[in-house]
CSV table of C-alpha atoms and ligand atoms in Angstrom, one decimal:
chain,number,residue,atom,x,y,z
A,1,UNK,CA,39.1,36.0,73.1
A,2,UNK,CA,39.5,39.3,74.8
A,3,UNK,CA,37.1,42.2,75.2
A,4,UNK,CA,36.3,43.6,71.7
A,5,UNK,CA,37.7,47.1,71.1
A,6,UNK,CA,35.5,49.9,70.2
A,7,UNK,CA,36.7,51.7,67.1
A,8,UNK,CA,36.7,55.4,67.9
A,9,UNK,CA,36.6,57.9,65.1
A,10,UNK,CA,37.7,61.6,65.4
A,11,UNK,CA,34.1,62.8,65.4
A,12,UNK,CA,33.2,60.4,68.2
A,13,UNK,CA,36.2,61.6,70.2
A,14,UNK,CA,35.4,65.2,69.7
A,15,UNK,CA,32.0,64.8,71.5
A,16,UNK,CA,33.6,63.2,74.6
A,17,UNK,CA,34.6,66.5,76.4
A,18,UNK,CA,33.2,65.7,79.8
A,19,UNK,CA,30.5,68.2,79.3
A,20,UNK,CA,26.8,67.8,78.3
A,21,UNK,CA,26.5,64.7,80.4
A,22,UNK,CA,29.2,62.8,78.5
A,23,UNK,CA,32.3,61.3,79.9
A,24,UNK,CA,35.7,62.8,79.0
A,25,UNK,CA,37.8,60.6,76.7
A,26,UNK,CA,41.4,61.2,75.6
A,27,UNK,CA,43.8,59.4,73.4
A,28,UNK,CA,47.2,58.2,74.5
A,29,UNK,CA,49.4,56.3,72.0
A,30,UNK,CA,46.5,55.5,69.8
A,31,UNK,CA,44.4,54.1,72.6
A,32,UNK,CA,41.2,55.8,73.8
A,33,UNK,CA,40.6,56.1,77.5
A,34,UNK,CA,37.7,57.3,79.6
A,35,UNK,CA,39.4,59.8,82.0
A,36,UNK,CA,36.3,60.8,83.9
A,37,UNK,CA,36.7,58.1,86.7
A,38,UNK,CA,40.3,59.1,87.2
A,39,UNK,CA,39.9,62.9,87.2
A,40,UNK,CA,39.2,63.4,90.9
A,41,UNK,CA,42.5,61.5,91.7
A,42,UNK,CA,44.8,63.2,89.2
A,43,UNK,CA,47.7,64.7,91.1
A,44,UNK,CA,47.9,67.6,88.7
A,45,UNK,CA,44.3,68.5,89.2
A,46,UNK,CA,41.1,67.9,87.3
A,47,UNK,CA,41.1,71.0,85.1
A,48,UNK,CA,44.7,70.2,84.0
A,49,UNK,CA,43.8,66.6,83.1
A,50,UNK,CA,40.7,67.7,81.3
A,51,UNK,CA,42.8,69.9,78.9
A,52,UNK,CA,43.2,66.6,77.1
A,53,UNK,CA,39.5,65.8,77.0
A,54,UNK,CA,37.9,65.2,73.6
A,55,UNK,CA,41.3,65.2,71.8
A,56,UNK,CA,44.6,63.4,71.5
A,57,UNK,CA,46.4,63.9,74.8
A,58,UNK,CA,49.7,62.1,73.9
A,59,UNK,CA,51.7,65.3,73.3
A,60,UNK,CA,50.5,67.1,76.5
A,61,UNK,CA,51.0,64.0,78.6
A,62,UNK,CA,54.5,63.4,77.3
A,63,UNK,CA,55.5,67.0,77.8
A,64,UNK,CA,54.6,66.8,81.5
A,65,UNK,CA,55.2,63.3,82.8
A,66,UNK,CA,56.5,60.8,80.2
A,67,UNK,CA,57.5,58.5,83.1
A,68,UNK,CA,53.9,58.0,84.3
A,69,UNK,CA,52.6,54.5,83.5
A,70,UNK,CA,49.2,55.4,82.0
A,71,UNK,CA,48.6,52.0,80.5
A,72,UNK,CA,48.7,50.4,84.0
A,73,UNK,CA,46.8,53.2,85.7
A,74,UNK,CA,44.0,53.5,83.1
A,75,UNK,CA,43.7,49.8,82.0
A,76,UNK,CA,40.2,49.5,83.4
A,77,UNK,CA,39.2,52.7,81.6
A,78,UNK,CA,40.3,51.6,78.1
A,79,UNK,CA,37.5,52.4,75.7
A,80,UNK,CA,39.1,51.3,72.4
A,81,UNK,CA,41.4,52.3,69.6
A,82,UNK,CA,41.4,55.4,67.3
A,83,UNK,CA,40.6,54.7,63.7
A,84,UNK,CA,40.1,56.9,60.6
A,85,UNK,CA,36.8,58.7,60.2
A,86,UNK,CA,35.6,56.4,57.4
A,87,UNK,CA,36.1,53.1,59.3
A,88,UNK,CA,32.8,51.7,60.5
A,89,UNK,CA,32.0,51.1,64.2
A,90,UNK,CA,32.1,47.4,65.2
B,101,HEM,C1,50.9,64.9,87.7
B,101,HEM,C2,48.8,60.9,85.9
B,101,HEM,C3,47.2,63.4,82.1
B,101,HEM,C4,49.2,67.4,84.0
B,101,HEM,C5,50.5,63.6,87.5
B,101,HEM,C6,51.0,62.4,88.3
B,101,HEM,C7,50.3,61.4,87.8
B,101,HEM,C8,49.5,61.8,86.7
B,101,HEM,C9,50.5,59.9,88.3
B,101,HEM,C10,52.0,62.5,89.4
B,101,HEM,C11,53.3,62.4,88.7
B,101,HEM,C12,54.5,62.4,89.7
B,101,HEM,O1,54.4,63.1,90.7
B,101,HEM,O2,55.6,61.9,89.3
B,101,HEM,C13,48.1,61.3,84.8
B,101,HEM,C14,47.4,60.4,83.9
B,101,HEM,C15,47.0,61.1,82.8
B,101,HEM,C16,47.4,62.4,83.0
B,101,HEM,C17,47.2,58.9,84.2
B,101,HEM,C18,46.1,60.4,81.7
B,101,HEM,C19,45.4,61.1,80.9
B,101,HEM,C20,47.7,64.7,82.2
B,101,HEM,C21,47.5,65.8,81.3
B,101,HEM,C22,48.0,66.9,81.8
B,101,HEM,C23,48.6,66.5,83.1
B,101,HEM,C24,46.8,65.6,79.9
B,101,HEM,C25,48.1,68.3,81.3
B,101,HEM,C26,47.4,68.8,80.3
B,101,HEM,C27,49.8,67.1,85.1
B,101,HEM,C28,50.6,68.0,86.0
B,101,HEM,C29,51.1,67.3,87.0
B,101,HEM,C30,50.6,65.9,86.9
B,101,HEM,C31,50.8,69.5,85.7
B,101,HEM,C32,52.0,67.8,88.1
B,101,HEM,C33,51.3,68.0,89.4
B,101,HEM,C34,52.2,68.6,90.5
B,101,HEM,O3,53.2,67.9,90.7
B,101,HEM,O4,51.9,69.6,91.0
B,101,HEM,N1,49.7,63.1,86.5
B,101,HEM,N2,48.1,62.5,84.2
B,101,HEM,N3,48.3,65.2,83.3
B,101,HEM,N4,49.9,65.8,85.7
B,101,HEM,FE1,49.0,64.2,85.0
């Protein structure tokens, strides 16, 4: 059995902005990543990366560098999967 996924609802995601002592999360292809550990290393700069914080970054990411292998780069920062608001945590 693998590591269980956290089910992340839109309201949970919205709070993960990287501010107020919380890590910054973003969504890429339905998967939720904690981008805080990677932020200092982002070649495009931290502020640019954090435009995707607390929301779905798939479109922004794809407009700028669709060739970047985010799944490999952020594998250790995978938080879970996006689900609908009504789906319970667990
Ligand atoms: C550059 C990774 C998100 C904006 C790069 C590069 C990597 C990278 C590896 C260098 C690409 C290359 O030179 O071919 C990531 C990862 C992301 C992410 C893993 C995961 C969330 C974003 C987002 C934005 C963004 C959300 C914009 C809102 C940029 C820009 C550059 C860049 C503008 C170009 C920097 C330059 O060449 O001056 N990113 N990125 N990135 N990224 Fe990201």
